[in-house]
Each structure stands twice: as structure tokens, then as C-alpha cells.
Amino acid sequence: MADFYRDWLATSRRVEARLEPPPVVARARDLAWIETPQDARVAMLIGEASGFPTNGTALLVAEIPPGWRTGRHVHGEEAIHIVSGEGFSVIDGARYDWKPGTTLHVPYRAEHQHVNTGTAPARYVSAVTHDLDFAVSLGRLEQLDEKARDDGELASRHPAQASQLAADGRRIALHFEDAIDERARRLEGHAHRKEGKGAHRHAGIWILMGGSESMSDETNGFRAKAAAMTNIFEEAPRTRSHRHTHTEAMLYVLEGSGYSEIDGQRYDWEAGDAVHVPPRMTLHEHFNDSEGRTRTLRIEFGIRFFYESLWKGYEKVQDTLEGASL
């Protein structure tokens, strides 16, 4: 029998070495795009396949050509945000329409596929936990149909959206204009907030699926557990966000340019890039040193909170509670 204990010790050292220092920014200009049975064009932003040490999580970006549909498949939970384009998804047999700014939740093991009904490529970002699911021997990925030209076939079978909610009442789709605007609440003197949290952490905060960075426990009806597009943050020109420490999270840059300071190091970013807060206790803060606004999409994974519940050393630490001008 192999000496499993020494193997564990060696694995622990390798894991620690990969985080000293880890990659932080996935740059849109450097992405390696591929074609798969599911997608005409897809790239790994953050994940083990692109060299980022993670909690078994991944952030992808994919494009659907005009008049095409993706494949149909099933796997673990997924969170999706539409960056550009118009179309709809069929999730567990129901149609959900989308446009730029729409957030979608694919429940665990729900059959799904997406179709581009517009005249330009549709782009979306996707958060999944395939590597984690496989590591615990519970993950399954099944390809039911491959991508193809659509020419209205899917729309003929699913002619109209009935609701943004699934049959069990959970939310599947949310358009950006329907998200909770925390800045508007602050201006109105609204009292929905968690202890120790104020809307001044960013110039603007919109609640999508909700999460640890939201002022309240509201989720807009989503029931995401493994992966969530939690919020959109806006930083005004020449400002900085609050500074805090926690384990893994991700940001996708929707608009503008700026930089993050992560454990004292500066990392520049621009629209289309993704920022990884690595899976260790990481001190970080985000800056907009430009003359225009920035907007970022925050992605959170449930595995983080499983480990927070095991050890207080992984609990989030607030260094500053509010953002400030530069």
C-alpha cells in the first residue's frame, strides 16, 4: 500500500505553493477560445484549466452565433449573466427570455439550453462548480444534444415565456432593471441592512441573486446554493471601495477600467477581464482611478461558507466599512 499520509503532506505543500503568489486577473485579450459540443465559442476565464487555483469553481465566457442554439445538457448548479445579445433559455422545459443584464439560475441537474434570436453574437458569463462536484464523486455532466443552427425550431416548441419563476416558485430569470437598487434605498432612508453594512461601500450596489456582499438577506426569489451572481457594483470616477478580507470570490468587469489591490499588490483590469480573490484569507480592495464609472459583476460560491462554518479563521474580516475618494 502507498504511504497515503506522506502523500497528503506532499499535496498540502503543493496546494500552499500554488497560492504563493497565485494568478489574479484573467485578461479578455489573452483568452484561449475553443469549440465544444455545447458551445460554438467558449473560454475559461478563471478555473483550474486556465491555471487558477480554485475551490473547484470556474468562471467561463461563451458566445452563441446569431440563429444558433447551444447544446442541451445537465450538470450541477449554474449561474449565468447575459453580457450582450437577445434570446431565451429553456430550463427544465420552461422558456425564460433574456437580454443584456439578465441573470439566470440553472438549478442542480436541470436540463437546459440557450438560443440566440438576435442578429449579433450573444455573450454570457457562467459560474459553475464542476471540478468540486467531480472531486466529491457527485458530479455528472451529460450531453443530451449538441449545438446547432436553430432557425426558429426551439421557439416553435416554446413560443412564449410564461413566468420568470419555476413551477416550484423559485426565480430563474431577473432583468437588471428589476434588481434591488441599494443606492436608491439609501437615498430614501430605507432600513433593510445587515449589521455592519452600509451602501457607501460602493457608489452603487444592485442585488441580483444576493449574497454576503448584500446589505440584506434578500435574493429576489433565487435559491442559489453552489454558485451565484450576487451583485453588480458601481464605483464612481476617482473612488475606491471598502477594504476587507475573505476567501474565494470573483469579479467580472462589465464596464470601465481600474485596478485591485490584493494582498498589497496592484492588478490592473478593464472591461471583459475577470478578477480572482484566491481561496485563502485575502485582503483586497478595488479602485477606479479613471474619469468614467466602473461596473463589476460579483460571483460567489457556496463552498466558501461551508468552510467558514468549520473554522473562525475563514470568516470575513472588514478592514474599512466604506468606500472613499482617491
CSV table of C-alpha atoms in Angstrom, one decimal:
chain,number,residue,atom,x,y,z
A,1,MET,CA,0.0,0.0,0.0
A,2,ALA,CA,1.2,3.5,-0.8
A,3,ASP,CA,2.2,5.8,2.1
A,4,PHE,CA,-1.0,7.8,1.9
A,5,TYR,CA,0.0,10.0,4.9
A,6,ARG,CA,3.2,11.3,3.2
A,7,ASP,CA,1.1,11.8,0.0
A,8,TRP,CA,-1.2,14.0,2.0
A,9,LEU,CA,1.7,16.0,3.4
A,10,ALA,CA,3.1,16.5,-0.1
A,11,THR,CA,-0.3,17.5,-1.5
A,12,SER,CA,-0.7,20.1,1.3
A,13,ARG,CA,2.7,21.6,0.4
A,14,ARG,CA,1.8,21.7,-3.3
A,15,VAL,CA,-1.5,23.4,-2.6
A,16,GLU,CA,0.1,26.1,-0.5
A,17,ALA,CA,2.9,26.7,-3.1
A,18,ARG,CA,0.3,27.3,-5.8
A,19,LEU,CA,-1.1,30.2,-3.8
A,20,GLU,CA,2.3,32.0,-3.4
A,21,PRO,CA,1.5,34.0,-5.4
A,22,PRO,CA,-1.5,32.9,-7.5
A,23,PRO,CA,-2.6,34.5,-10.7
A,24,VAL,CA,-5.3,37.2,-10.1
A,25,VAL,CA,-6.6,38.7,-13.4
A,26,ALA,CA,-7.9,36.7,-16.4
A,27,ARG,CA,-7.5,39.1,-19.3
A,28,ALA,CA,-10.0,39.1,-22.1
A,29,ARG,CA,-7.3,39.7,-24.8
A,30,ASP,CA,-5.4,36.5,-23.7
A,31,LEU,CA,-8.4,34.1,-23.6
A,32,ALA,CA,-8.0,30.7,-25.3
A,33,TRP,CA,-11.3,30.2,-27.1
A,34,ILE,CA,-12.4,26.7,-28.1
A,35,GLU,CA,-15.4,25.0,-29.7
A,36,THR,CA,-17.2,22.2,-27.8
A,37,PRO,CA,-20.3,20.0,-28.3
A,38,GLN,CA,-22.1,22.6,-26.1
A,39,ASP,CA,-20.8,25.9,-27.3
A,40,ALA,CA,-19.7,27.4,-30.7
A,41,ARG,CA,-17.2,29.5,-28.8
A,42,VAL,CA,-16.2,29.3,-25.1
A,43,ALA,CA,-13.2,30.2,-23.0
A,44,MET,CA,-12.2,29.6,-19.4
A,45,LEU,CA,-11.7,32.9,-17.5
A,46,ILE,CA,-11.0,31.6,-14.0
A,47,GLY,CA,-10.5,27.9,-13.3
A,48,GLU,CA,-8.1,25.0,-12.9
A,49,ALA,CA,-7.9,24.6,-16.7
A,50,SER,CA,-6.6,28.2,-17.1
A,51,GLY,CA,-4.1,27.9,-14.3
A,52,PHE,CA,-6.1,29.5,-11.4
A,53,PRO,CA,-6.1,27.5,-8.1
A,54,THR,CA,-9.7,27.5,-7.0
A,55,ASN,CA,-12.2,25.8,-4.7
A,56,GLY,CA,-13.3,23.6,-7.6
A,57,THR,CA,-15.1,26.5,-9.1
A,58,ALA,CA,-14.9,28.1,-12.6
A,59,LEU,CA,-16.0,31.2,-14.5
A,60,LEU,CA,-16.5,30.9,-18.2
A,61,VAL,CA,-17.4,33.2,-21.0
A,62,ALA,CA,-19.3,31.9,-24.1
A,63,GLU,CA,-20.8,33.2,-27.3
A,64,ILE,CA,-23.8,32.0,-29.3
A,65,PRO,CA,-23.8,33.0,-33.0
A,66,PRO,CA,-26.9,34.6,-34.4
A,67,GLY,CA,-29.5,32.0,-35.3
A,68,TRP,CA,-27.8,29.2,-33.3
A,69,ARG,CA,-28.6,27.4,-30.2
A,70,THR,CA,-26.2,25.8,-27.7
A,71,GLY,CA,-26.3,22.1,-26.9
A,72,ARG,CA,-28.7,20.7,-24.3
A,73,HIS,CA,-27.0,19.2,-21.2
A,74,VAL,CA,-27.4,18.6,-17.5
A,75,HIS,CA,-24.9,19.1,-14.7
A,76,GLY,CA,-24.6,20.8,-11.3
A,77,GLU,CA,-25.9,24.2,-10.4
A,78,GLU,CA,-25.0,27.2,-12.7
A,79,ALA,CA,-25.4,31.0,-12.5
A,80,ILE,CA,-25.4,33.0,-15.8
A,81,HIS,CA,-25.3,36.7,-16.6
A,82,ILE,CA,-26.0,37.9,-20.1
A,83,VAL,CA,-23.4,40.5,-21.3
A,84,SER,CA,-24.8,41.1,-24.8
A,85,GLY,CA,-27.4,39.8,-27.2
A,86,GLU,CA,-31.0,38.7,-27.1
A,87,GLY,CA,-32.6,35.3,-26.9
A,88,PHE,CA,-34.1,32.8,-24.5
A,89,SER,CA,-33.2,29.7,-22.5
A,90,VAL,CA,-35.2,26.5,-22.0
A,91,ILE,CA,-34.6,25.3,-18.4
A,92,ASP,CA,-36.4,22.3,-17.1
A,93,GLY,CA,-38.8,22.6,-20.1
A,94,ALA,CA,-39.8,26.2,-19.5
A,95,ARG,CA,-38.8,29.3,-21.6
A,96,TYR,CA,-37.0,32.3,-20.0
A,97,ASP,CA,-36.3,35.3,-22.1
A,98,TRP,CA,-33.1,37.3,-21.8
A,99,LYS,CA,-31.3,40.4,-22.9
A,100,PRO,CA,-28.2,42.3,-21.8
A,101,GLY,CA,-28.2,42.5,-18.0
A,102,THR,CA,-30.4,39.4,-17.4
A,103,THR,CA,-29.3,37.0,-14.7
A,104,LEU,CA,-30.3,33.3,-14.9
A,105,HIS,CA,-30.2,30.4,-12.4
A,106,VAL,CA,-29.9,26.8,-13.6
A,107,PRO,CA,-30.9,24.5,-10.7
A,108,TYR,CA,-28.9,21.4,-10.0
A,109,ARG,CA,-29.5,18.7,-12.7
A,110,ALA,CA,-31.9,20.8,-14.7
A,111,GLU,CA,-31.8,20.2,-18.4
A,112,HIS,CA,-31.1,23.5,-20.3
A,113,GLN,CA,-30.0,25.1,-23.5
A,114,HIS,CA,-29.9,28.7,-24.9
A,115,VAL,CA,-30.8,30.2,-28.2
A,116,ASN,CA,-29.7,33.5,-29.8
A,117,THR,CA,-32.7,35.1,-31.5
A,118,GLY,CA,-30.9,38.3,-32.4
A,119,THR,CA,-28.7,39.5,-35.3
A,120,ALA,CA,-25.4,39.7,-33.4
A,121,PRO,CA,-23.5,37.2,-31.3
A,122,ALA,CA,-24.8,36.8,-27.8
A,123,ARG,CA,-22.2,36.6,-25.0
A,124,TYR,CA,-22.7,35.4,-21.4
A,125,VAL,CA,-20.6,34.6,-18.4
A,126,SER,CA,-21.2,31.4,-16.5
A,127,ALA,CA,-20.2,30.3,-12.9
A,128,VAL,CA,-20.1,26.5,-12.2
A,129,THR,CA,-18.6,24.1,-9.7
A,130,HIS,CA,-17.9,21.1,-12.0
A,131,ASP,CA,-14.4,20.4,-10.6
A,132,LEU,CA,-15.8,20.4,-7.0
A,133,ASP,CA,-18.7,18.2,-7.9
A,134,PHE,CA,-16.4,15.7,-9.6
A,135,ALA,CA,-13.9,15.8,-6.6
A,136,VAL,CA,-16.7,14.6,-4.2
A,137,SER,CA,-17.9,12.0,-6.7
A,138,LEU,CA,-21.3,13.6,-7.1
A,139,GLY,CA,-20.8,15.5,-10.3
A,140,ARG,CA,-22.3,14.3,-13.6
A,141,LEU,CA,-22.1,16.1,-17.0
A,142,GLU,CA,-24.4,14.6,-19.6
A,143,GLN,CA,-24.6,16.0,-23.2
A,144,LEU,CA,-28.1,15.4,-24.5
A,145,ASP,CA,-28.0,17.3,-27.8
A,146,GLU,CA,-25.1,19.2,-29.5
A,147,LYS,CA,-25.1,22.8,-30.6
A,148,ALA,CA,-26.8,23.5,-33.9
A,149,ARG,CA,-28.4,26.1,-36.2
A,150,ASP,CA,-31.9,26.9,-34.8
A,151,ASP,CA,-33.9,28.8,-37.4
A,152,GLY,CA,-36.8,29.1,-35.1
A,153,GLU,CA,-37.1,25.4,-34.1
A,154,LEU,CA,-36.8,26.0,-30.4
A,155,ALA,CA,-39.2,28.9,-30.5
A,156,SER,CA,-41.8,26.8,-32.2
A,157,ARG,CA,-41.7,24.4,-29.3
A,158,HIS,CA,-41.5,27.1,-26.7
A,159,PRO,CA,-43.4,30.1,-28.2
A,160,ALA,CA,-43.6,32.3,-25.2
A,161,GLN,CA,-42.3,32.8,-21.6
A,162,ALA,CA,-45.0,32.1,-19.0
A,163,SER,CA,-43.1,33.4,-16.0
A,164,GLN,CA,-39.6,34.3,-14.6
A,165,LEU,CA,-40.3,31.8,-11.9
A,166,ALA,CA,-40.1,28.0,-12.0
A,167,ALA,CA,-43.1,25.8,-11.2
A,168,ASP,CA,-41.8,25.4,-7.6
A,169,GLY,CA,-41.8,29.2,-7.1
A,170,ARG,CA,-38.0,29.8,-7.3
A,171,ARG,CA,-36.8,32.6,-9.5
A,172,ILE,CA,-34.9,31.5,-12.7
A,173,ALA,CA,-34.5,34.9,-14.5
A,174,LEU,CA,-34.1,38.5,-13.5
A,175,HIS,CA,-33.7,41.5,-15.7
A,176,PHE,CA,-31.3,44.2,-14.4
A,177,GLU,CA,-34.0,46.9,-14.3
A,178,ASP,CA,-35.9,44.7,-11.8
A,179,ALA,CA,-32.9,44.2,-9.4
A,180,ILE,CA,-32.9,45.8,-6.0
A,181,ASP,CA,-31.1,49.2,-6.1
A,182,GLU,CA,-29.4,49.6,-2.7
A,183,ARG,CA,-28.3,53.2,-3.5
A,184,ALA,CA,-31.9,54.2,-4.2
A,185,ARG,CA,-32.8,52.7,-0.8
A,186,ARG,CA,-30.1,54.6,0.9
A,187,LEU,CA,-31.3,57.9,-0.6
A,188,GLU,CA,-34.8,57.0,0.6
A,189,GLY,CA,-33.6,56.2,4.1
A,190,HIS,CA,-34.6,52.5,3.7
A,191,ALA,CA,-33.7,50.4,6.7
A,192,HIS,CA,-33.1,47.0,5.0
A,193,ARG,CA,-29.5,46.2,6.1
A,194,LYS,CA,-27.3,43.6,7.8
A,195,GLU,CA,-25.4,44.7,10.8
A,196,GLY,CA,-22.2,46.5,10.0
A,197,LYS,CA,-23.0,47.0,6.3
A,198,GLY,CA,-23.7,50.3,4.6
A,199,ALA,CA,-24.4,51.2,1.0
A,200,HIS,CA,-21.4,53.6,1.0
A,201,ARG,CA,-19.1,50.5,0.4
A,202,HIS,CA,-19.6,51.2,-3.3
A,203,ALA,CA,-21.2,54.1,-5.2
A,204,GLY,CA,-23.9,51.7,-6.4
A,205,ILE,CA,-24.9,48.2,-5.4
A,206,TRP,CA,-27.6,46.1,-7.2
A,207,ILE,CA,-28.8,42.9,-5.6
A,208,LEU,CA,-29.1,40.0,-8.2
A,209,MET,CA,-29.1,36.6,-6.5
A,210,GLY,CA,-28.0,38.1,-3.2
A,211,GLY,CA,-25.1,37.0,-1.1
A,212,SER,CA,-22.6,38.0,1.6
A,213,GLU,CA,-21.9,41.5,0.0
A,214,SER,CA,-25.6,42.4,0.0
A,215,MET,CA,-26.9,44.7,2.7
A,216,SER,CA,-29.9,42.4,3.3
A,217,ASP,CA,-30.7,38.7,3.1
A,218,GLU,CA,-32.9,39.3,0.0
A,219,THR,CA,-32.3,37.1,-3.0
A,220,ASN,CA,-35.1,38.3,-5.4
A,221,GLY,CA,-36.6,34.8,-5.1
A,222,PHE,CA,-33.5,32.9,-6.3
A,223,ARG,CA,-32.4,29.8,-4.4
A,224,ALA,CA,-28.8,29.5,-5.4
A,225,LYS,CA,-26.6,27.4,-3.2
A,226,ALA,CA,-23.5,26.4,-5.1
A,227,ALA,CA,-22.9,29.4,-7.5
A,228,ALA,CA,-24.4,32.8,-7.6
A,229,MET,CA,-24.1,36.1,-9.5
A,230,THR,CA,-24.7,38.1,-6.3
A,231,ASN,CA,-24.4,41.8,-7.1
A,232,ILE,CA,-23.4,44.4,-9.5
A,233,PHE,CA,-21.1,47.1,-8.0
A,234,GLU,CA,-20.5,50.6,-9.4
A,235,GLU,CA,-17.5,52.7,-8.5
A,236,ALA,CA,-17.7,56.4,-9.3
A,237,PRO,CA,-14.8,58.1,-11.0
A,238,ARG,CA,-11.7,58.5,-8.8
A,239,THR,CA,-13.0,56.4,-5.9
A,240,ARG,CA,-12.1,53.2,-4.0
A,241,SER,CA,-14.3,50.5,-2.5
A,242,HIS,CA,-14.2,49.3,1.1
A,243,ARG,CA,-11.2,47.0,2.1
A,244,HIS,CA,-11.9,43.6,3.5
A,245,THR,CA,-10.5,40.0,3.8
A,246,HIS,CA,-12.2,36.7,2.9
A,247,THR,CA,-11.6,33.5,0.9
A,248,GLU,CA,-12.6,32.9,-2.7
A,249,ALA,CA,-14.8,35.2,-4.8
A,250,MET,CA,-14.7,36.5,-8.4
A,251,LEU,CA,-15.5,39.8,-10.2
A,252,TYR,CA,-16.2,40.1,-13.9
A,253,VAL,CA,-15.6,43.6,-15.3
A,254,LEU,CA,-18.8,44.8,-17.2
A,255,GLU,CA,-17.7,48.3,-17.8
A,256,GLY,CA,-14.8,50.7,-17.4
A,257,SER,CA,-11.2,50.2,-16.1
A,258,GLY,CA,-9.4,50.3,-12.8
A,259,TYR,CA,-7.3,48.1,-10.5
A,260,SER,CA,-7.5,45.9,-7.5
A,261,GLU,CA,-5.0,45.7,-4.6
A,262,ILE,CA,-4.8,42.1,-3.4
A,263,ASP,CA,-2.5,41.4,-0.5
A,264,GLY,CA,-0.7,44.7,-1.2
A,265,GLN,CA,-0.1,44.0,-5.0
A,266,ARG,CA,-1.7,46.1,-7.7
A,267,TYR,CA,-3.5,44.4,-10.6
A,268,ASP,CA,-5.0,46.5,-13.4
A,269,TRP,CA,-8.2,45.4,-15.2
A,270,GLU,CA,-10.6,46.5,-17.9
A,271,ALA,CA,-14.0,45.5,-19.4
A,272,GLY,CA,-14.1,41.8,-20.2
A,273,ASP,CA,-11.4,40.9,-17.7
A,274,ALA,CA,-12.1,38.8,-14.5
A,275,VAL,CA,-10.6,39.2,-11.1
A,276,HIS,CA,-10.0,36.3,-8.8
A,277,VAL,CA,-9.8,36.6,-5.0
A,278,PRO,CA,-7.9,33.3,-4.4
A,279,PRO,CA,-9.1,30.6,-1.9
A,280,ARG,CA,-7.2,31.8,1.1
A,281,MET,CA,-7.8,34.7,3.5
A,282,THR,CA,-7.0,37.6,1.1
A,283,LEU,CA,-7.0,41.3,1.9
A,284,HIS,CA,-8.4,43.2,-1.1
A,285,GLU,CA,-9.8,46.5,-2.3
A,286,HIS,CA,-11.0,47.8,-5.7
A,287,PHE,CA,-10.1,51.2,-7.3
A,288,ASN,CA,-11.5,53.3,-10.1
A,289,ASP,CA,-8.7,55.8,-11.0
A,290,SER,CA,-10.4,56.8,-14.3
A,291,GLU,CA,-12.7,59.6,-15.2
A,292,GLY,CA,-15.6,57.2,-16.0
A,293,ARG,CA,-17.7,54.8,-13.9
A,294,THR,CA,-16.8,51.1,-13.5
A,295,ARG,CA,-19.3,48.3,-13.1
A,296,THR,CA,-18.4,44.8,-12.0
A,297,LEU,CA,-20.4,41.6,-11.5
A,298,ARG,CA,-19.7,39.7,-8.3
A,299,ILE,CA,-19.6,35.9,-8.3
A,300,GLU,CA,-19.8,33.9,-5.1
A,301,PHE,CA,-19.7,30.1,-4.4
A,302,GLY,CA,-21.4,28.2,-1.6
A,303,ILE,CA,-18.3,26.1,-0.7
A,304,ARG,CA,-16.8,29.2,0.9
A,305,PHE,CA,-19.4,29.3,3.5
A,306,PHE,CA,-19.2,25.6,4.3
A,307,TYR,CA,-15.6,26.2,5.3
A,308,GLU,CA,-16.4,29.4,7.2
A,309,SER,CA,-18.8,27.4,9.3
A,310,LEU,CA,-15.9,25.0,10.2
A,311,TRP,CA,-13.3,27.5,11.3
A,312,LYS,CA,-13.5,31.1,12.5
A,313,GLY,CA,-10.2,31.7,10.8
A,314,TYR,CA,-12.0,31.7,7.5
A,315,GLU,CA,-14.7,34.2,8.5
A,316,LYS,CA,-14.8,37.6,6.6
A,317,VAL,CA,-12.9,40.5,8.2
A,318,GLN,CA,-13.9,44.1,7.4
A,319,ASP,CA,-10.9,46.4,7.4
A,320,THR,CA,-12.8,49.5,6.3
A,321,LEU,CA,-16.6,49.8,6.1
A,322,GLU,CA,-17.0,52.5,3.5
A,323,GLY,CA,-15.5,53.5,0.1
A,324,ALA,CA,-13.8,56.8,-0.3
A,325,SER,CA,-12.5,59.3,-2.9
A,326,LEU,CA,-8.9,58.9,-4.2
